[in-house]
mmCIF file of C-alpha atoms in Angstrom:
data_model
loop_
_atom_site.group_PDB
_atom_site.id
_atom_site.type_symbol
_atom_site.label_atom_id
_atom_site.label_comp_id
_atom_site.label_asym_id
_atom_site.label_seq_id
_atom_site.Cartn_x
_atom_site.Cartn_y
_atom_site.Cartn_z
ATOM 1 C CA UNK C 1 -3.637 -8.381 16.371
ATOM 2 C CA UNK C 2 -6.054 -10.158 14.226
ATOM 3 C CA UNK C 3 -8.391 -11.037 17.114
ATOM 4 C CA UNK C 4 -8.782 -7.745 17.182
ATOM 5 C CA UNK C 5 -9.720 -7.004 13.640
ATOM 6 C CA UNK C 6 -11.771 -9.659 13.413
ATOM 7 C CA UNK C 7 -13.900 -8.518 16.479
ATOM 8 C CA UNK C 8 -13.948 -5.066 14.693
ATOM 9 C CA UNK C 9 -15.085 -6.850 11.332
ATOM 10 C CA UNK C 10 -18.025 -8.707 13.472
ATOM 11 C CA UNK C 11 -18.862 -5.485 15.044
ATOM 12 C CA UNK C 12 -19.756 -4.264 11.914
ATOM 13 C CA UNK C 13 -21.769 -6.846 10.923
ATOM 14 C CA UNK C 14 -23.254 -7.005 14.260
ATOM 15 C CA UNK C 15 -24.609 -3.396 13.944
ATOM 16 C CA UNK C 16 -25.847 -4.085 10.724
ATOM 17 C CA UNK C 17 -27.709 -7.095 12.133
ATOM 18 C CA UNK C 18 -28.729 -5.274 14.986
ATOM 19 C CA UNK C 19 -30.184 -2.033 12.720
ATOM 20 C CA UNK C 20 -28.076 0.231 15.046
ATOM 21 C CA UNK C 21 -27.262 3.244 13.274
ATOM 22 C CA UNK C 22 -25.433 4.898 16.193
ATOM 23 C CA UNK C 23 -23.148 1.634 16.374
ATOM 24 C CA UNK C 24 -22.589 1.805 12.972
ATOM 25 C CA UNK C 25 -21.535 5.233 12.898
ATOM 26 C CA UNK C 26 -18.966 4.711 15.754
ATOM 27 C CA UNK C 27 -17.474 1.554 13.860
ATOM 28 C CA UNK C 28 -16.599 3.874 10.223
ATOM 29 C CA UNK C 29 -13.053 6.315 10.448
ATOM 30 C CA UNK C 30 -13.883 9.739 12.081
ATOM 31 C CA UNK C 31 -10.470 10.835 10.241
ATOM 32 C CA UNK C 32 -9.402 8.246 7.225
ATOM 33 C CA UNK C 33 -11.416 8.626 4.271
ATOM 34 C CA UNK C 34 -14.357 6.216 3.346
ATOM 35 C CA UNK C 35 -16.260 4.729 0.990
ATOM 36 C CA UNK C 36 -18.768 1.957 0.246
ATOM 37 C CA UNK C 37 -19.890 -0.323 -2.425
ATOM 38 C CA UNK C 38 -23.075 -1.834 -1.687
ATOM 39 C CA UNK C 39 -24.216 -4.570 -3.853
ATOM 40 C CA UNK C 40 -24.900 -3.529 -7.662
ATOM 41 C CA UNK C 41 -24.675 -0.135 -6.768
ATOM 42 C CA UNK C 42 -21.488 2.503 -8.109
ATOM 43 C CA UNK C 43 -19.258 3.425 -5.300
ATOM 44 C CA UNK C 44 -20.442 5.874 -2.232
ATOM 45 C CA UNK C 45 -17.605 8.122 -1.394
ATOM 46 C CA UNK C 46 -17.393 10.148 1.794
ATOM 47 C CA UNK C 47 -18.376 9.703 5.218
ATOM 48 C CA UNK C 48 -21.730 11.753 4.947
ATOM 49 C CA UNK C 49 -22.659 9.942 1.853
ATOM 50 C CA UNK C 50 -21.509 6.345 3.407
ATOM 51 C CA UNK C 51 -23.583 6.718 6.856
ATOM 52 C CA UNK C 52 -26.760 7.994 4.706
ATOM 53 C CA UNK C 53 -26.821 5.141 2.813
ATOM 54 C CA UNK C 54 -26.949 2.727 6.086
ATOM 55 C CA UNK C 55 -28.763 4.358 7.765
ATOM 56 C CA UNK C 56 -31.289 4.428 4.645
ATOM 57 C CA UNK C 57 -30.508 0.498 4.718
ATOM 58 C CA UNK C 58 -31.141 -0.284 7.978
ATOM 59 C CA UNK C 59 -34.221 1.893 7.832
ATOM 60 C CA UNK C 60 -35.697 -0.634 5.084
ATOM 61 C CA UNK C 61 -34.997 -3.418 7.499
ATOM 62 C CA UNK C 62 -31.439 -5.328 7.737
ATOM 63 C CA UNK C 63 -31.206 -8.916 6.289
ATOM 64 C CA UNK C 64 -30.518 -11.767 8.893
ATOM 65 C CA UNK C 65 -26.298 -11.166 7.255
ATOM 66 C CA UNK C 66 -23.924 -13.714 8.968
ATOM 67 C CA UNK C 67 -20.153 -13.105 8.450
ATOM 68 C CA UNK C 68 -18.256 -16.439 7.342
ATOM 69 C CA UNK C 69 -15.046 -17.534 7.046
ATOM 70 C CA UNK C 70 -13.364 -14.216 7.261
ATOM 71 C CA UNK C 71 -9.882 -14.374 6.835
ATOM 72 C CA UNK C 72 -7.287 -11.048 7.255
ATOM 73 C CA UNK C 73 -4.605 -9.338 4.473
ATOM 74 C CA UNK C 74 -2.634 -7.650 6.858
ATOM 75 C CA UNK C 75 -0.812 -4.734 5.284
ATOM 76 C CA UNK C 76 0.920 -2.687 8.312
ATOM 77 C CA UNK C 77 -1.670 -0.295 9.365
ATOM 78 C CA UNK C 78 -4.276 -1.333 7.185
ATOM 79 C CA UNK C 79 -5.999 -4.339 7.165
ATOM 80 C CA UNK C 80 -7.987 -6.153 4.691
ATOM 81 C CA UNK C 81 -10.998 -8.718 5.735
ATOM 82 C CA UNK C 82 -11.998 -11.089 2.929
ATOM 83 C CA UNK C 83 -15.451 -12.733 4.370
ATOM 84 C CA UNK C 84 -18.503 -14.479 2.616
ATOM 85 C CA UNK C 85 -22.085 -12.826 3.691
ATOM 86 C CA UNK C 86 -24.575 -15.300 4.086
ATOM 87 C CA UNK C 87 -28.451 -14.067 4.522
ATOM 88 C CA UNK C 88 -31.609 -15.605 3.287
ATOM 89 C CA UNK C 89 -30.072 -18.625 1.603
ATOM 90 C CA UNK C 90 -27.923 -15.740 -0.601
ATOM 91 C CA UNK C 91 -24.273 -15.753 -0.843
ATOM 92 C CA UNK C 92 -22.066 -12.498 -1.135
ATOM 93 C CA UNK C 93 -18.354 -12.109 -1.207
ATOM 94 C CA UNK C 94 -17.458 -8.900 0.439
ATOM 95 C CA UNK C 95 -13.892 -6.958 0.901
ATOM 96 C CA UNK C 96 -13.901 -4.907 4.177
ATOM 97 C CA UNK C 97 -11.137 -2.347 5.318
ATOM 98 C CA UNK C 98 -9.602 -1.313 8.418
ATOM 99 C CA UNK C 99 -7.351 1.178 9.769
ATOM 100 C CA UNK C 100 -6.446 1.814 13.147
ATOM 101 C CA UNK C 101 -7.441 5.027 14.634
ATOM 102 C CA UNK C 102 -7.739 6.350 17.860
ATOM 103 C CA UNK C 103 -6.220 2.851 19.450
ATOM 104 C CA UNK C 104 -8.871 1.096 17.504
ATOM 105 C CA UNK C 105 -9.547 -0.832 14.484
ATOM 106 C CA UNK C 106 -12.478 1.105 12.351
ATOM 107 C CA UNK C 107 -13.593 0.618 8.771
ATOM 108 C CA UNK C 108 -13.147 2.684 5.563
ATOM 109 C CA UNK C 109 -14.159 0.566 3.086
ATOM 110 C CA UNK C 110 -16.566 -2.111 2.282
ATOM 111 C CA UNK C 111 -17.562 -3.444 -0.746
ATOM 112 C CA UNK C 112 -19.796 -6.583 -1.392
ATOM 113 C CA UNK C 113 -21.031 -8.159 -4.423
ATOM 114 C CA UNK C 114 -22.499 -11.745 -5.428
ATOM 115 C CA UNK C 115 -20.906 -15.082 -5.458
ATOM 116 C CA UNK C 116 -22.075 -16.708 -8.819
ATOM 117 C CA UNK C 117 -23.957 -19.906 -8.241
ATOM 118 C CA UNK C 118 -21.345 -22.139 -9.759
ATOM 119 C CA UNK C 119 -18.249 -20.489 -7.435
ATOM 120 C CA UNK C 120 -19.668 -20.728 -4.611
ATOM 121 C CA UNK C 121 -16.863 -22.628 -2.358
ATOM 122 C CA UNK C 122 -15.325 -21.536 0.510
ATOM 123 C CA UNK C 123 -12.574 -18.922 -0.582
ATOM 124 C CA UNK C 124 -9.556 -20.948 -1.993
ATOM 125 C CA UNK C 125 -5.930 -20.562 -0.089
ATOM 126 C CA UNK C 126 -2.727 -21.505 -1.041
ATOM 127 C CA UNK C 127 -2.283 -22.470 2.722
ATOM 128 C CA UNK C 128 -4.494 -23.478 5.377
ATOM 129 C CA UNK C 129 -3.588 -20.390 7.391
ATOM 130 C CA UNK C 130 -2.195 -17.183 6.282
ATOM 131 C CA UNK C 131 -2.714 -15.265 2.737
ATOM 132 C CA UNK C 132 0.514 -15.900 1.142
ATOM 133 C CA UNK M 1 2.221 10.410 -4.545
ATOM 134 C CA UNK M 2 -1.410 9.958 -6.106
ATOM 135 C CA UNK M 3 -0.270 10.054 -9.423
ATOM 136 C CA UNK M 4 2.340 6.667 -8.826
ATOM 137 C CA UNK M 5 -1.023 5.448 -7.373
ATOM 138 C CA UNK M 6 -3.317 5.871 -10.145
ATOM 139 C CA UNK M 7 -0.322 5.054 -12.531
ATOM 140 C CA UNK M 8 -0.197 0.971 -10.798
ATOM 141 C CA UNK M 9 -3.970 1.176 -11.187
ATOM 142 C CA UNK M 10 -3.456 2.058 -15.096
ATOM 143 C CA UNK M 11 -0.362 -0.638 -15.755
ATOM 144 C CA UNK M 12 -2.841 -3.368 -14.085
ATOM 145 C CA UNK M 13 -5.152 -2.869 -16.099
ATOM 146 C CA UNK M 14 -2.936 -2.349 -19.303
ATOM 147 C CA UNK M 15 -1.435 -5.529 -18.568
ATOM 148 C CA UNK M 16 -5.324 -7.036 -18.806
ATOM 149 C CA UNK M 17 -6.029 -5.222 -21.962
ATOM 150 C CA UNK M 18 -2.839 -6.282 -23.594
ATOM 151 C CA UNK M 19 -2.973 -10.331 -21.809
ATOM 152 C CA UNK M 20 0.256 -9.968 -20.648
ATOM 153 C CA UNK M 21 1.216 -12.043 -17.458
ATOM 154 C CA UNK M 22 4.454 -11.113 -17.114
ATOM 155 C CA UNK M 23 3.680 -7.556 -16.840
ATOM 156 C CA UNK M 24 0.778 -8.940 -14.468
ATOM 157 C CA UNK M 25 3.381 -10.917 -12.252
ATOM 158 C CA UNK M 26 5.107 -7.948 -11.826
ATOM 159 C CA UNK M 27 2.549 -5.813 -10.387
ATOM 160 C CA UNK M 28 1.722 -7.645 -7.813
ATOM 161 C CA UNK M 29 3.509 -7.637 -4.470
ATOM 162 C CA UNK M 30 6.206 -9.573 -4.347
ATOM 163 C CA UNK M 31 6.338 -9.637 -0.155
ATOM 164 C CA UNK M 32 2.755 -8.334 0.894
ATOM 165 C CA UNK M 33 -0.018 -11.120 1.128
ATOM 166 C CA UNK M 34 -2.243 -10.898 -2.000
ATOM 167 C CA UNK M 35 -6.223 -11.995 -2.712
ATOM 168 C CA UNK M 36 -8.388 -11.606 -5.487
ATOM 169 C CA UNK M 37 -11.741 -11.570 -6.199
ATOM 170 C CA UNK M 38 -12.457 -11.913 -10.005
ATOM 171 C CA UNK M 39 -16.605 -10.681 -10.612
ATOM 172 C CA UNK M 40 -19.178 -13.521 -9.536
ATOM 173 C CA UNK M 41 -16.337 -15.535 -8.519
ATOM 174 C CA UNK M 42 -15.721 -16.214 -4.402
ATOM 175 C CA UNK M 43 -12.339 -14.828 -3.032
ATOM 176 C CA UNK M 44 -8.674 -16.743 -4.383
ATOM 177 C CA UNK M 45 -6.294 -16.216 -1.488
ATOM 178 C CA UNK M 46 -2.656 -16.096 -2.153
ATOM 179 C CA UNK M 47 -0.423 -15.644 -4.886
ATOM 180 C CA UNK M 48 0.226 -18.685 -7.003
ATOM 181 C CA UNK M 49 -3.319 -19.010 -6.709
ATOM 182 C CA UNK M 50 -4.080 -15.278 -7.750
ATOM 183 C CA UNK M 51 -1.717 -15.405 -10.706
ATOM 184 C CA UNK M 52 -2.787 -18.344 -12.023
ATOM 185 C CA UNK M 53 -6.613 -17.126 -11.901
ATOM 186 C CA UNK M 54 -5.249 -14.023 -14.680
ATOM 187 C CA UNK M 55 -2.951 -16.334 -16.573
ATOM 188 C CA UNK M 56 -6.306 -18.791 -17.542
ATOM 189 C CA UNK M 57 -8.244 -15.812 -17.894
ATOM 190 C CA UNK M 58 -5.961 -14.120 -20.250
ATOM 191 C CA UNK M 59 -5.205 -17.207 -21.995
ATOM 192 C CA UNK M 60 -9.276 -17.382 -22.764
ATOM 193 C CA UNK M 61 -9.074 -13.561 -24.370
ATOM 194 C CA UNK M 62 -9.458 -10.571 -21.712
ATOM 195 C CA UNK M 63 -12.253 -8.067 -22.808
ATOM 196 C CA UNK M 64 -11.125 -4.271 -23.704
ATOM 197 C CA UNK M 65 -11.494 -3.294 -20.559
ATOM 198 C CA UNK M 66 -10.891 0.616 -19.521
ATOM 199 C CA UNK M 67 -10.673 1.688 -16.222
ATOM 200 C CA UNK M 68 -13.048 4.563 -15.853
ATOM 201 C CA UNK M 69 -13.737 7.555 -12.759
ATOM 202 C CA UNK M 70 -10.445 6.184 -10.716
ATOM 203 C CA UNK M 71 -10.425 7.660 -7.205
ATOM 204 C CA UNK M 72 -7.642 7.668 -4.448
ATOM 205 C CA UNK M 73 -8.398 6.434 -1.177
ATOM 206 C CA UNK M 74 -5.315 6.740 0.798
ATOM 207 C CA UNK M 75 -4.669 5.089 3.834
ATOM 208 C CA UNK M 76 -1.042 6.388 4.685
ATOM 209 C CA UNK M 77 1.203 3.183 2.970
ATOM 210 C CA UNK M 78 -1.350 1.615 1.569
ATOM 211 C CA UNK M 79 -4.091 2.772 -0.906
ATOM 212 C CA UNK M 80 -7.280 1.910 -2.134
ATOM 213 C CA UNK M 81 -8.518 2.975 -6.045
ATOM 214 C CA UNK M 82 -12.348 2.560 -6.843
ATOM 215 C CA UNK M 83 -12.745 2.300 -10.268
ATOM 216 C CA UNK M 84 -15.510 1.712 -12.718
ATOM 217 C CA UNK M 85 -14.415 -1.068 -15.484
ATOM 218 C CA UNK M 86 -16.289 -0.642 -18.512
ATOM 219 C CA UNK M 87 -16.205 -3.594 -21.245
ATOM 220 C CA UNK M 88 -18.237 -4.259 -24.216
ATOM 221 C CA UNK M 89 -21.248 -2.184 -22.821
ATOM 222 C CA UNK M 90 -20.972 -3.534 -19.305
ATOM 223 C CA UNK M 91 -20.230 -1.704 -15.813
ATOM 224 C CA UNK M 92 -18.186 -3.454 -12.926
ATOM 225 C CA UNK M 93 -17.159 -1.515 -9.962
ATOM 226 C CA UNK M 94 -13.612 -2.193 -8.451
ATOM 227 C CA UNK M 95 -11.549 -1.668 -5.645
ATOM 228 C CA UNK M 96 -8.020 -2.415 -5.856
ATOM 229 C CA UNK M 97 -6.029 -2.034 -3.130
ATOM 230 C CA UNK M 98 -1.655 -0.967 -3.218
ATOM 231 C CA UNK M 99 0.679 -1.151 -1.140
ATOM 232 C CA UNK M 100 4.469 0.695 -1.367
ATOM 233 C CA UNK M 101 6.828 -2.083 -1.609
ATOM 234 C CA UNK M 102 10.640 -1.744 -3.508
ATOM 235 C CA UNK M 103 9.546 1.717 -4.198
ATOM 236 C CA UNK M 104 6.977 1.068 -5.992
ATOM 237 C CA UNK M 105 3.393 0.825 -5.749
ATOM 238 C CA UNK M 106 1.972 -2.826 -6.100
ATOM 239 C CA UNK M 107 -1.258 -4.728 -6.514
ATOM 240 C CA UNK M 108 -2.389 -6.742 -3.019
ATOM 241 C CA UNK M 109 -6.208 -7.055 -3.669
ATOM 242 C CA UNK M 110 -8.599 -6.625 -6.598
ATOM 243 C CA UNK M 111 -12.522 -7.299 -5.944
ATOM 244 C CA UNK M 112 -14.602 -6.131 -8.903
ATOM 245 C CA UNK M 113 -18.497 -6.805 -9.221
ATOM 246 C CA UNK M 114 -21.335 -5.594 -10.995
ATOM 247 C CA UNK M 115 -23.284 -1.941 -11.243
ATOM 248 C CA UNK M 116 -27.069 -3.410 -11.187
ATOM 249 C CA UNK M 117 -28.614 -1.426 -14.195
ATOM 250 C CA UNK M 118 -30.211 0.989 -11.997
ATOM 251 C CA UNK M 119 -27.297 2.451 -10.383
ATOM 252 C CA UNK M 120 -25.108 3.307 -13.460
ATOM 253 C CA UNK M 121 -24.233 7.111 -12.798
ATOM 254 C CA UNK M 122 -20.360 7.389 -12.058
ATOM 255 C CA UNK M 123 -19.110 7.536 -8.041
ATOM 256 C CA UNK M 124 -21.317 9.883 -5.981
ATOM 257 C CA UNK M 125 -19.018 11.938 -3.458
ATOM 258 C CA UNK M 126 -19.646 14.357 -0.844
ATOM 259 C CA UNK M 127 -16.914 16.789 -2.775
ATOM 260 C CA UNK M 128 -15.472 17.386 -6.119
ATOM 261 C CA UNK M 129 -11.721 16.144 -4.997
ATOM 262 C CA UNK M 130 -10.883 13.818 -2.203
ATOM 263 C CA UNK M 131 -13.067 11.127 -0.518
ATOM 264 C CA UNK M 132 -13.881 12.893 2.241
#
């Protein structure tokens, strides 16, 4: 089951690569609530709010963002994807959220913020695999 | 059922405020995988690593922080609260994700960043109540 998260995490990403706003839209809940915390900014709450601000994003021009080392906190229905965003030599940390709607896995939340320059190893584990 | 929500959200942070990490152990899950990503730091995966990140930083002195604007994203048996955290004249935004485990709601993720100084105004949403 986390193959399939995972792809739905790199879909995201993908679309944001991609500046696909019509991808993008078709990735967030059409039912769960949303919200999004781009970097430095407060919280965007709501779907309408959420896909302005991509779009507005992509619109700007999308960064080259690669998704690394994402690793899943499965919690039942939900799902939690803990990934690094790497783009332009910048590092970001970022906390995406899944549920699974409709027979797929689609996001509700994402939030990314910077990686300080003196933390800026590969997310630390208790265990090679697994969260806990 | 919001209320037991936003209640966790207030004994986490109470249990900050008052460098406590006993109260801290305990509001974590006990059974659900846990992660934690402190602000500027990269993600700490797992729990002895997660509680040992808030037992050094409440042994240094935790700030006064306050948990401000607190909204309810719920996701059936799991929740998500976004949060501003306001200490000594700074803004972070947080999300803190629960999950409903011994009958109680518990901490499995915190992820809290900063509100770059032109984006201070508290959590736009498309409505008054709710997320979406």
């Amino acid at each position: 089951m986390d193959t399939a998260i995972l792809a739905a995490n790199e879909a995201f990403y993908d679309a944001f690569r991609r500046e696909d706003p019509e991808a993008m839209d078709e990735i967030w809940a059409q039912h769960a609530p949303v919200a999004c915390i781009h970097p430095g900014w407060n919280a965007l709450l709501g779907r309408d709010r959420v896909m302005a601000s991509w779009r507005a994003i992509m619109e700007n021009g999308a960064p080259p963002i690669r998704c690394v080392a994402p690793r899943v906190q499965r919690l039942g229905e939900v799902a939690l994807v803990i990934c690094e965003e790497h783009a332009g030599g910048g590092r970001l940390i970022a906390t995406n959220a899944f549920v699974h709607e409709d027979g797929q896995w689609r996001i509700v939340h994402h939030h990314a913020g910077p990686i300080a320059s003196g933390d800026q190893d590969t997310a630390a584990a208790d265990a090679p695999h697994g969260l806990n």
